[in-house]
Coordinates of C-alpha atoms and ligand atoms in Angstrom, one line a residue:
M26 CA 0.2 -5.9 -25.7
V27 CA -2.9 -4.4 -27.6
A28 CA -6.0 -3.5 -26.1
T29 CA -9.0 -5.8 -26.2
A30 CA -12.1 -4.5 -27.8
T31 CA -14.0 -4.5 -24.5
A32 CA -11.5 -2.7 -22.1
P33 CA -10.8 1.0 -22.2
T34 CA -7.2 1.6 -23.0
I35 CA -4.2 3.4 -21.6
R36 CA -1.7 5.0 -24.0
V37 CA 1.9 4.4 -22.8
V38 CA 4.1 7.3 -24.0
S39 CA 7.9 7.7 -24.0
P40 CA 8.8 10.4 -21.7
A41 CA 11.9 11.2 -23.7
T42 CA 10.3 11.5 -27.1
G43 CA 6.6 12.0 -26.5
G44 CA 6.1 9.1 -29.0
L45 CA 3.5 6.5 -28.4
L46 CA 5.0 3.1 -27.4
A47 CA 1.9 0.9 -26.9
E48 CA -1.6 0.8 -25.6
V49 CA -2.6 -1.5 -22.8
P50 CA -6.1 -2.3 -21.4
D51 CA -7.3 -0.7 -18.2
E52 CA -8.6 -3.9 -16.9
G53 CA -10.5 -2.8 -14.0
E54 CA -12.4 -5.0 -11.8
A55 CA -13.2 -7.6 -14.4
G56 CA -9.6 -8.3 -15.4
V57 CA -8.6 -8.4 -11.6
E58 CA -11.3 -10.9 -10.9
R59 CA -10.1 -13.1 -13.8
A60 CA -6.4 -12.8 -12.7
V61 CA -7.2 -13.5 -9.0
A62 CA -9.5 -16.5 -9.9
A63 CA -6.7 -18.0 -11.9
A64 CA -4.2 -17.3 -9.2
R65 CA -6.4 -18.9 -6.5
G66 CA -6.4 -22.1 -8.7
A67 CA -2.7 -21.9 -9.1
A68 CA -1.6 -20.9 -5.5
P69 CA -2.0 -24.4 -3.7
P70 CA 0.1 -26.6 -6.1
W71 CA 2.7 -23.8 -6.3
G72 CA 2.9 -23.6 -2.5
A73 CA 2.9 -27.4 -2.3
R74 CA 6.0 -27.8 -4.6
P75 CA 9.2 -28.7 -2.9
Y76 CA 11.0 -25.4 -2.0
G77 CA 13.9 -26.3 -4.4
E78 CA 11.5 -26.4 -7.3
R79 CA 10.2 -22.9 -6.6
A80 CA 13.7 -21.7 -6.4
E81 CA 14.6 -23.3 -9.7
A82 CA 11.6 -21.5 -11.4
L83 CA 13.0 -18.2 -10.1
K84 CA 16.4 -18.9 -11.3
R85 CA 15.0 -19.8 -14.8
W86 CA 13.2 -16.5 -14.8
R87 CA 16.2 -14.6 -13.9
D88 CA 18.2 -16.3 -16.7
A89 CA 15.5 -15.5 -19.3
I90 CA 15.6 -11.8 -18.3
L91 CA 19.3 -11.7 -18.6
D92 CA 19.2 -13.4 -21.9
D93 CA 16.5 -11.2 -23.3
P94 CA 17.5 -8.5 -25.6
E95 CA 14.4 -6.6 -25.2
A96 CA 14.0 -6.1 -21.5
A97 CA 16.4 -3.3 -20.9
C98 CA 15.3 -1.4 -24.1
T99 CA 11.7 -1.5 -22.9
L100 CA 12.6 -0.2 -19.5
V101 CA 14.6 2.6 -21.0
E102 CA 11.9 3.5 -23.5
E103 CA 9.0 3.7 -21.1
S104 CA 10.7 5.2 -18.1
G105 CA 13.1 7.6 -20.0
K106 CA 16.1 6.6 -17.7
P107 CA 19.6 6.0 -19.0
R108 CA 20.4 2.3 -20.1
H109 CA 23.1 2.4 -17.4
E110 CA 20.5 2.6 -14.8
A111 CA 18.1 0.1 -16.4
I112 CA 20.8 -2.6 -16.3
G113 CA 23.2 -1.4 -13.6
I114 CA 20.5 -0.7 -11.2
E115 CA 17.2 -2.4 -11.9
I116 CA 18.3 -5.6 -13.5
L117 CA 21.2 -5.9 -11.2
Y118 CA 19.0 -5.4 -8.2
L119 CA 16.6 -8.1 -9.4
C120 CA 19.3 -10.6 -9.9
E121 CA 20.9 -10.0 -6.6
L122 CA 17.5 -10.0 -4.8
I123 CA 16.6 -13.4 -6.3
R124 CA 20.0 -14.8 -5.2
F125 CA 19.6 -13.6 -1.6
T126 CA 15.9 -14.3 -1.3
I127 CA 16.3 -18.0 -2.6
R128 CA 18.8 -18.6 0.4
A129 CA 16.8 -16.3 3.0
A130 CA 13.4 -17.9 2.2
R131 CA 14.7 -21.4 2.7
R132 CA 15.7 -20.3 6.1
A133 CA 12.7 -18.2 6.8
L134 CA 10.2 -21.0 5.8
R135 CA 11.9 -23.8 7.7
E136 CA 9.7 -25.3 10.5
E137 CA 10.8 -24.7 14.1
S138 CA 10.0 -26.2 17.5
R139 CA 9.3 -24.5 20.7
H140 CA 9.6 -26.2 24.0
P141 CA 7.5 -24.7 26.8
L142 CA 8.7 -24.6 30.5
L143 CA 5.4 -24.9 32.4
F144 CA 3.6 -27.1 30.0
L145 CA 6.6 -29.3 29.6
T146 CA 4.6 -32.2 28.4
K147 CA 3.9 -30.2 25.0
K148 CA 5.9 -29.3 22.2
T149 CA 4.8 -26.7 19.5
R150 CA 5.8 -26.9 15.8
L151 CA 5.8 -23.5 14.0
V152 CA 4.6 -24.0 10.5
R153 CA 4.8 -21.2 8.0
R154 CA 2.2 -21.4 5.3
P155 CA 1.7 -19.0 2.4
L156 CA -1.1 -16.5 2.4
G157 CA -2.4 -17.5 -0.9
V158 CA -2.6 -14.8 -3.5
V159 CA -0.6 -11.6 -2.9
G160 CA -1.3 -8.4 -4.7
V161 CA 1.6 -6.2 -5.6
I162 CA 1.0 -2.6 -6.7
G163 CA 3.9 -0.6 -8.0
P164 CA 4.9 3.0 -9.0
W165 CA 6.4 4.3 -12.3
N166 CA 9.9 5.3 -11.1
F167 CA 11.5 1.8 -10.8
P168 CA 9.4 -0.3 -13.1
I169 CA 11.3 -3.5 -12.2
L170 CA 12.7 -2.7 -8.8
N171 CA 9.5 -1.7 -7.1
N172 CA 7.1 -3.8 -9.2
A173 CA 8.2 -7.3 -10.3
A174 CA 11.1 -7.5 -7.8
D175 CA 8.5 -7.2 -4.9
C176 CA 6.9 -10.3 -6.3
V177 CA 10.2 -12.4 -5.5
A178 CA 9.6 -12.8 -1.8
P179 CA 5.8 -13.7 -1.9
L180 CA 6.5 -16.1 -4.9
L181 CA 9.3 -17.9 -3.0
A182 CA 7.0 -18.0 0.2
G183 CA 4.7 -20.2 -1.8
N184 CA 2.1 -17.5 -3.0
A185 CA 0.6 -16.8 -6.4
V186 CA 1.0 -13.0 -7.3
V187 CA -0.9 -10.6 -9.3
L188 CA 1.1 -7.4 -10.1
K189 CA -0.5 -4.1 -10.9
P190 CA 2.3 -2.0 -12.4
S191 CA 1.9 1.8 -12.7
E192 CA -0.2 2.8 -15.6
L193 CA 2.7 5.0 -16.8
T194 CA 5.2 2.2 -17.1
P195 CA 3.3 -1.2 -17.6
L196 CA 5.4 -2.6 -20.4
I197 CA 8.4 -4.0 -18.7
S198 CA 6.1 -5.9 -16.3
L199 CA 4.2 -7.5 -19.1
R200 CA 7.5 -8.4 -20.7
L201 CA 8.7 -10.0 -17.5
A202 CA 5.5 -12.0 -17.1
E203 CA 5.9 -13.3 -20.6
L204 CA 9.5 -14.4 -19.8
W205 CA 8.3 -16.1 -16.7
R206 CA 6.0 -18.2 -19.0
R207 CA 8.7 -18.7 -21.5
A208 CA 11.0 -20.0 -18.8
G209 CA 8.5 -22.9 -18.4
N210 CA 7.0 -21.5 -15.2
P211 CA 3.2 -21.8 -14.5
A212 CA 1.6 -18.8 -16.1
D213 CA -1.1 -18.2 -13.4
V214 CA 1.4 -18.1 -10.5
F215 CA 2.8 -14.7 -11.6
Q216 CA 0.4 -12.5 -13.7
V217 CA 0.2 -8.9 -14.5
V218 CA -2.8 -6.9 -14.7
T219 CA -2.7 -3.4 -16.2
G220 CA -4.8 -0.5 -15.3
R221 CA -5.2 2.7 -13.3
G222 CA -6.0 3.2 -9.6
A223 CA -9.4 1.6 -9.7
T224 CA -7.7 -1.6 -10.9
G225 CA -5.3 -1.4 -8.0
A226 CA -8.2 -0.9 -5.6
A227 CA -10.0 -3.9 -7.0
L228 CA -7.0 -6.0 -6.5
V229 CA -6.8 -4.9 -2.8
D230 CA -10.4 -6.0 -2.4
R231 CA -9.6 -9.5 -3.6
V232 CA -6.1 -10.7 -2.6
D233 CA -4.8 -12.2 0.7
G234 CA -2.0 -9.7 1.2
V235 CA -0.8 -6.5 -0.4
M236 CA 2.5 -5.1 -1.2
F237 CA 2.2 -1.3 -2.0
T238 CA 4.7 1.0 -3.1
G239 CA 3.7 4.5 -4.1
S240 CA 2.6 7.9 -2.7
V241 CA 1.7 8.5 0.9
D242 CA -1.9 9.5 -0.2
T243 CA -2.4 6.3 -2.1
G244 CA -0.7 4.4 0.6
R245 CA -3.1 5.5 3.2
K246 CA -6.2 4.6 1.0
V247 CA -4.6 1.2 0.3
A248 CA -3.9 0.5 3.9
A249 CA -7.5 1.5 5.0
R250 CA -9.0 -0.7 2.4
A251 CA -6.8 -3.7 3.5
A252 CA -7.4 -3.0 7.1
A253 CA -11.2 -3.2 6.4
R254 CA -10.6 -6.7 5.1
L255 CA -8.0 -7.5 7.8
I256 CA -5.3 -8.6 5.4
P257 CA -1.6 -7.8 5.9
C258 CA -0.5 -4.8 3.9
V259 CA 2.9 -3.4 3.5
T260 CA 3.3 0.2 2.5
E261 CA 6.6 1.7 1.1
L262 CA 5.9 5.4 0.5
G263 CA 7.5 8.7 -0.1
G264 CA 10.8 10.1 1.3
K265 CA 12.4 13.4 2.1
S266 CA 15.9 12.2 2.8
P267 CA 18.3 14.5 4.3
F268 CA 22.0 14.5 3.4
V269 CA 24.0 15.8 6.2
V270 CA 27.6 17.2 5.6
L271 CA 29.8 17.5 8.9
A272 CA 32.9 19.5 9.0
S273 CA 34.8 16.2 9.4
A274 CA 33.5 15.1 5.9
D275 CA 35.7 14.2 2.9
L276 CA 34.0 17.0 0.8
D277 CA 35.1 15.6 -2.6
R278 CA 33.6 12.3 -2.0
A279 CA 30.6 13.8 -0.4
A280 CA 29.9 16.0 -3.4
E281 CA 30.4 13.3 -5.7
A282 CA 28.0 10.9 -3.9
C283 CA 25.4 13.8 -3.2
V284 CA 25.1 14.7 -6.9
W285 CA 24.4 10.9 -7.9
S286 CA 22.0 10.6 -5.1
S287 CA 20.1 13.7 -6.0
F288 CA 20.0 13.1 -9.8
M289 CA 19.9 9.4 -10.4
H290 CA 17.0 8.8 -12.6
S291 CA 16.4 12.7 -12.7
G292 CA 15.7 12.7 -9.0
Q293 CA 12.9 10.2 -9.2
A294 CA 13.9 7.8 -6.5
C295 CA 12.2 7.3 -3.2
I296 CA 15.6 7.2 -1.1
R297 CA 17.2 10.1 -3.2
T298 CA 18.8 13.0 -1.5
E299 CA 15.9 15.6 -1.2
R300 CA 17.5 18.1 1.1
I301 CA 21.0 18.9 2.0
Y302 CA 22.3 20.3 5.5
V303 CA 25.9 21.4 5.5
V304 CA 27.7 22.9 8.4
E305 CA 28.8 26.5 8.0
G306 CA 32.5 26.1 8.0
V307 CA 32.6 23.9 4.8
A308 CA 29.4 25.1 3.2
E309 CA 30.8 27.3 0.5
R310 CA 33.3 24.8 -0.8
F311 CA 30.8 22.1 -0.7
E312 CA 28.1 24.2 -2.7
N313 CA 30.9 25.0 -5.3
L314 CA 31.9 21.5 -5.7
L315 CA 28.2 20.5 -6.1
A316 CA 27.5 23.1 -8.6
E317 CA 30.7 22.2 -10.7
R318 CA 29.6 18.6 -10.7
I319 CA 26.2 19.3 -11.6
R320 CA 27.0 21.4 -14.5
S321 CA 29.2 18.6 -16.0
L322 CA 26.2 16.1 -16.1
R323 CA 25.1 14.9 -19.5
Q324 CA 21.5 15.1 -20.0
H325 CA 19.8 14.0 -23.2
V326 CA 17.3 11.5 -24.9
P327 CA 18.6 8.1 -23.7
N328 CA 19.3 5.5 -26.4
P329 CA 17.5 2.3 -25.6
G330 CA 20.2 0.4 -27.3
G331 CA 22.7 2.2 -25.2
D332 CA 25.7 3.3 -27.3
E333 CA 26.2 6.8 -26.0
A334 CA 27.1 8.1 -22.4
C335 CA 24.0 9.7 -20.7
D336 CA 23.9 10.6 -17.1
L337 CA 20.3 12.0 -16.9
G338 CA 17.4 11.1 -19.3
A339 CA 13.9 12.2 -19.1
V340 CA 11.5 12.9 -16.2
T341 CA 9.0 9.8 -16.4
F342 CA 5.9 11.7 -15.1
P343 CA 5.4 15.2 -16.5
R344 CA 3.8 16.2 -13.2
Q345 CA 7.1 15.9 -11.5
I346 CA 8.3 18.8 -13.7
E347 CA 5.4 21.0 -12.3
V348 CA 6.3 20.0 -8.9
V349 CA 10.0 21.0 -9.5
E350 CA 8.8 24.3 -10.8
R351 CA 6.6 25.0 -8.0
H352 CA 9.3 24.2 -5.5
L353 CA 11.7 26.3 -7.4
A354 CA 9.5 29.3 -7.5
D355 CA 8.5 29.1 -3.9
A356 CA 12.2 28.8 -2.9
Q357 CA 13.3 31.7 -5.0
S358 CA 10.5 33.9 -3.7
K359 CA 11.8 33.2 -0.2
G360 CA 15.4 34.1 -0.9
A361 CA 17.1 30.9 -2.4
R362 CA 19.4 31.2 -5.3
V363 CA 19.9 28.8 -8.4
A364 CA 23.6 27.8 -8.5
A365 CA 23.2 25.2 -11.3
G366 CA 20.5 24.4 -13.9
G367 CA 17.0 26.0 -13.3
R368 CA 15.1 25.6 -16.5
R369 CA 12.9 23.3 -18.4
R370 CA 14.6 21.9 -21.6
T371 CA 11.9 23.0 -24.0
E372 CA 14.1 22.5 -27.0
L373 CA 13.6 18.6 -26.5
E374 CA 10.3 17.0 -27.3
G375 CA 10.0 15.0 -24.2
N376 CA 10.0 15.8 -20.3
F377 CA 13.4 17.4 -19.5
F378 CA 14.4 19.7 -16.7
E379 CA 18.0 20.7 -16.1
P380 CA 19.6 19.2 -13.0
T381 CA 19.1 22.1 -10.6
L382 CA 20.8 23.1 -7.3
L383 CA 19.4 25.7 -5.1
V384 CA 21.5 27.4 -2.3
G385 CA 20.4 29.5 0.6
A386 CA 17.4 27.4 1.4
T387 CA 15.5 27.6 4.8
Q388 CA 13.4 25.0 6.4
E389 CA 10.0 26.6 5.7
M390 CA 10.4 26.3 1.9
A391 CA 8.5 23.6 0.2
V392 CA 11.6 22.2 -1.3
M393 CA 12.8 21.3 2.1
R394 CA 9.4 20.0 3.4
E395 CA 7.4 18.3 0.5
E396 CA 8.7 15.4 -1.6
T397 CA 10.1 16.9 -4.9
F398 CA 10.9 13.7 -6.7
G399 CA 12.4 15.4 -9.6
P400 CA 15.8 17.0 -10.7
L401 CA 16.0 19.6 -8.1
V402 CA 17.8 19.7 -4.8
A403 CA 18.4 22.4 -2.3
V404 CA 21.3 23.2 0.3
M405 CA 20.7 24.8 3.7
R406 CA 23.6 25.9 5.9
V407 CA 23.5 24.9 9.6
R408 CA 25.6 26.0 12.8
D409 CA 26.6 22.4 13.6
A410 CA 25.7 18.8 13.7
E411 CA 22.9 19.3 16.3
E412 CA 21.2 21.7 14.3
A413 CA 21.4 19.4 11.2
L414 CA 20.1 16.6 13.3
R415 CA 17.1 18.7 14.6
L416 CA 16.2 19.8 11.1
A417 CA 16.8 16.4 9.5
N418 CA 14.3 15.1 12.0
D419 CA 11.8 17.9 11.3
S420 CA 9.7 16.0 8.7
H421 CA 6.6 13.9 8.5
L422 CA 8.7 11.4 6.5
G423 CA 11.5 9.0 7.6
L424 CA 12.7 6.8 4.8
N425 CA 16.3 7.3 4.4
A426 CA 19.2 9.5 5.5
T427 CA 22.7 10.0 4.6
V428 CA 25.6 11.5 6.8
F429 CA 29.2 12.4 5.7
G430 CA 31.6 12.9 8.3
A431 CA 34.2 11.2 10.6
P432 CA 32.9 7.5 11.3
D433 CA 32.3 7.9 15.0
E434 CA 30.6 11.3 14.7
A435 CA 28.5 10.2 11.8
M436 CA 27.4 7.0 13.6
S437 CA 26.4 8.9 16.8
L438 CA 24.3 11.2 14.7
A439 CA 22.8 8.3 12.7
R440 CA 21.6 6.7 15.9
R441 CA 19.4 9.9 16.7
L442 CA 18.1 10.2 13.2
D443 CA 14.3 9.3 12.9
S444 CA 14.7 7.2 9.7
G445 CA 14.3 3.6 8.6
Q446 CA 17.4 3.6 6.8
V447 CA 20.7 5.6 7.4
I448 CA 23.8 5.3 5.3
L449 CA 27.1 6.7 6.2
N450 CA 29.8 8.1 3.9
D451 CA 27.9 6.7 0.8
V452 CA 24.4 7.0 -0.9
L453 CA 21.8 4.8 -2.3
V454 CA 23.6 1.5 -2.3
N455 CA 21.9 0.6 1.0
Y456 CA 18.9 -0.3 -1.2
L457 CA 21.0 -2.9 -2.7
V458 CA 21.9 -4.5 0.6
V459 CA 19.0 -6.9 0.3
E460 CA 20.1 -8.7 3.4
A461 CA 18.9 -5.8 5.6
P462 CA 15.3 -5.1 6.1
L463 CA 14.3 -1.8 4.5
G464 CA 11.2 0.2 5.4
G465 CA 10.1 3.8 6.2
W466 CA 9.3 5.3 9.6
K467 CA 6.5 7.9 10.2
Q468 CA 4.5 8.5 7.0
S469 CA 7.0 6.8 4.8
G470 CA 5.2 3.5 5.3
L471 CA 4.6 0.4 7.4
G472 CA 6.4 -2.9 7.2
V473 CA 9.6 -3.7 5.2
R474 CA 11.0 -5.4 2.1
H475 CA 14.2 -7.4 2.0
G476 CA 16.0 -9.7 4.7
I477 CA 14.5 -12.7 6.3
E478 CA 11.7 -10.3 7.6
G479 CA 10.6 -9.5 4.2
V480 CA 9.9 -13.1 3.3
R481 CA 8.1 -14.2 6.5
Q482 CA 5.5 -11.4 6.2
W483 CA 4.0 -13.3 3.1
T484 CA 3.3 -16.4 5.2
R485 CA 0.7 -17.1 8.0
I486 CA 2.3 -18.7 11.0
Q487 CA 0.5 -21.7 12.3
A488 CA 1.4 -23.2 15.8
I489 CA 0.8 -26.9 16.1
T490 CA 1.0 -28.1 19.6
V491 CA 1.6 -31.9 20.3
R492 CA 2.1 -34.0 23.3
R493 CA 5.5 -35.6 24.3
P494 CA 4.4 -39.1 24.7
L495 CA 7.0 -39.9 27.4
L496 CA 5.5 -37.3 29.6
A497 CA 1.9 -38.5 29.4
P498 CA 1.4 -39.1 33.2
V499 CA 2.5 -35.6 34.0
E500 CA 0.1 -34.3 31.3
R501 CA -2.7 -36.0 33.1
L502 CA -1.7 -34.3 36.3
I503 CA -1.7 -30.9 34.8
A504 CA -5.2 -31.7 33.1
K505 CA -6.4 -32.4 36.6
L506 CA -5.2 -29.1 37.9
L507 CA -6.6 -27.0 35.2
A508 CA -9.6 -28.5 33.6
F509 CA -13.0 -29.8 34.6
P510 CA -14.3 -30.8 37.1
Y511 CA -13.2 -27.7 39.1
D512 CA -12.5 -28.3 42.8
P513 CA -11.9 -25.9 45.5
R514 CA -9.1 -28.1 47.0
V515 CA -7.3 -28.2 43.7
L516 CA -7.7 -24.4 43.2
A517 CA -6.1 -23.9 46.6
V518 CA -3.0 -25.9 45.4
V519 CA -2.9 -23.9 42.1
S520 CA -3.0 -20.6 44.1
R521 CA -0.2 -21.7 46.3
A522 CA 1.9 -23.0 43.3
L523 CA 1.2 -19.5 41.6
R524 CA 2.8 -17.8 44.5
L525 CA 5.7 -20.1 44.7
L526 CA 6.4 -19.9 41.1
Y527 CA 5.9 -16.2 40.2
R528 CA 5.7 -14.2 43.5
R529 CA 8.7 -16.1 44.9
G530 CA 10.3 -16.3 41.5
L531 CA 10.8 -20.1 41.3
A532 CA 9.8 -20.1 37.6
E533 CA 12.6 -17.5 36.7
K534 CA 15.2 -20.1 38.0
F535 CA 14.4 -22.5 35.2
R536 CA 14.9 -22.2 31.6
A537 CA 12.7 -23.7 28.9
P538 CA 14.5 -26.4 27.1
H539 CA 14.2 -24.4 23.9
Ligands
LIG3 P1 0.9 6.6 -6.7 O1 0.6 6.3 -5.3 O2 0.3 7.7 -7.5 O3 0.7 5.2 -7.5 C1 1.2 4.0 -7.2 C2 0.4 2.9 -7.7 O4 -0.8 2.7 -7.1 C3 0.1 2.9 -9.2 O5 0.2 1.7 -9.7 C4 -1.4 3.4 -9.2 O6 -2.1 3.1 -10.3 C5 -1.9 2.8 -7.9 N1 -3.1 3.3 -7.4 C6 -3.6 4.6 -7.5 N2 -4.7 4.8 -6.8 C7 -5.0 3.5 -6.1 C8 -5.9 3.1 -5.3 N3 -6.8 3.9 -4.8 N4 -5.8 1.9 -4.8 C9 -4.9 0.9 -5.2 N5 -3.8 1.3 -6.1 C10 -3.9 2.7 -6.5 O7 2.5 6.7 -6.7 P2 3.4 7.0 -7.9 O8 3.4 8.3 -8.4 O9 3.2 5.9 -8.9 O10 4.9 6.7 -7.3 C11 5.7 7.8 -6.8 C12 5.7 7.7 -5.3 O11 6.1 6.5 -4.7 C13 6.6 8.7 -4.6 O12 6.0 9.3 -3.4 C14 7.8 7.8 -4.2 O13 8.6 8.4 -3.1 C15 7.1 6.6 -3.8 N6 8.0 5.4 -3.8 C16 8.4 4.9 -2.6 C17 9.3 3.8 -2.6 C18 9.7 3.1 -1.2 O14 10.3 2.1 -1.4 N7 9.3 3.7 -0.2 C19 9.9 3.4 -3.9 C20 9.5 3.9 -5.0 C21 8.6 5.0 -5.0

């Protein structure tokens, strides 16, 4: 997209080469206003369509993405990630999410009846209706997975969606919106508005529900703004995921998994391994295995066409290299040692930092406490599983955790970890288990994506209570007991009935015909 004459622009730059990829408008309030107005017009007919038609629209979109020769290239170019991750993680995830959500939403949106016990003359229908227009605000690290993919559940629930992607990586979202239209789907039902933070804030001020993924600081602002308007707001925020290695772990497998989970997309993943706790007895061997594997990683400018093997590409946001350098310097000044990597790749044009391993870390170091979100990870040795647990829980964040060890031992630790997600003897793929709700504890956010829960939150529940015609005489009797005109003799009956039903427990002996 080229900037309009009126809007200020944002330069989208390749993190791997430094070259200009495109300029997009910073649409601000006016752009948001336009998009939300169009979405308001489009939402009712979209929500009124038979569910199967909405599902077909999502399938057509998925097919258009899979057939598109440009989508993966655009994603590689603007994010700096290897093509393997663009297709093998982001596009794969989107397809799997659409598959699951189509089935889950059909179930989630189905009307239900509730049959009361006391007011047995009534029956309540639970109807789930869309919120209207949902605003999705996304980060730069997963330009599909945490942006367009988060539109799937609100769309299937019958809402129109306006997506505000990160200003660093807006191009794939624009491409996906174009593919949505090309697939024959109504343009105003899924729109993308480009811009910086103020554009995101303007969106929060106008929509009926917000799905936000990003940093804790911004998440807090977005949640406060949404709270002021009393609209639902899901926040998926930062992580400081611990990786615990017990003495009973398969060390080779643990090291292999740990390296992938620490350096996938150069460490810029919310559920990545951010800190490692390994028990003393196996620590030296584990550290050596990690260092060896890290040194063998292939890091270079990823080819958007993808004809060469590349494990690590560029760091998308240059600020993350500054965070890595700060955490590295702080840790070294407190006694940690670099066991692999350790320097910025200044010989390359783009943002590259070697995948780096620190050993000898301690809990007070910034690298063990603040989100690093870059190609640096640190190992701390611990006495035993109990110490690992205590340190793993010693964080203001609680998004994800990994435990490697004998299944029973790992499970018993998992049940005591303060974390929304825990994965045992594997890494990261729990994000792809779209059947399970995924959300952070503590300051890692509020609410979830995925699962049936991730669909229902984009609806308003309406309870419509109706009479059961055959029980009309009983209904009249209940009306006499409860409603005007109030009568002291009736009140005496109600009081006695109350004691009989609840004090004596008669009501508990019956079951509602649910
Ligand atoms: P960020 O908070 O800086 O920005 C996220 C989005 O919010 C961007 O689109 C930005 O333009 C917008 N924004 C900024 N200010 C705003 C405001 N006042 N009102 C509304 N929108 C505003 O985050 P980031 O640097 O893009 O992303 C990195 C962070 O995201 C990391 O902390 C990472 O852990 C987190 N993250 C979390 C998850 C998860 O599922 N929990 C997934 C991916 C990333």
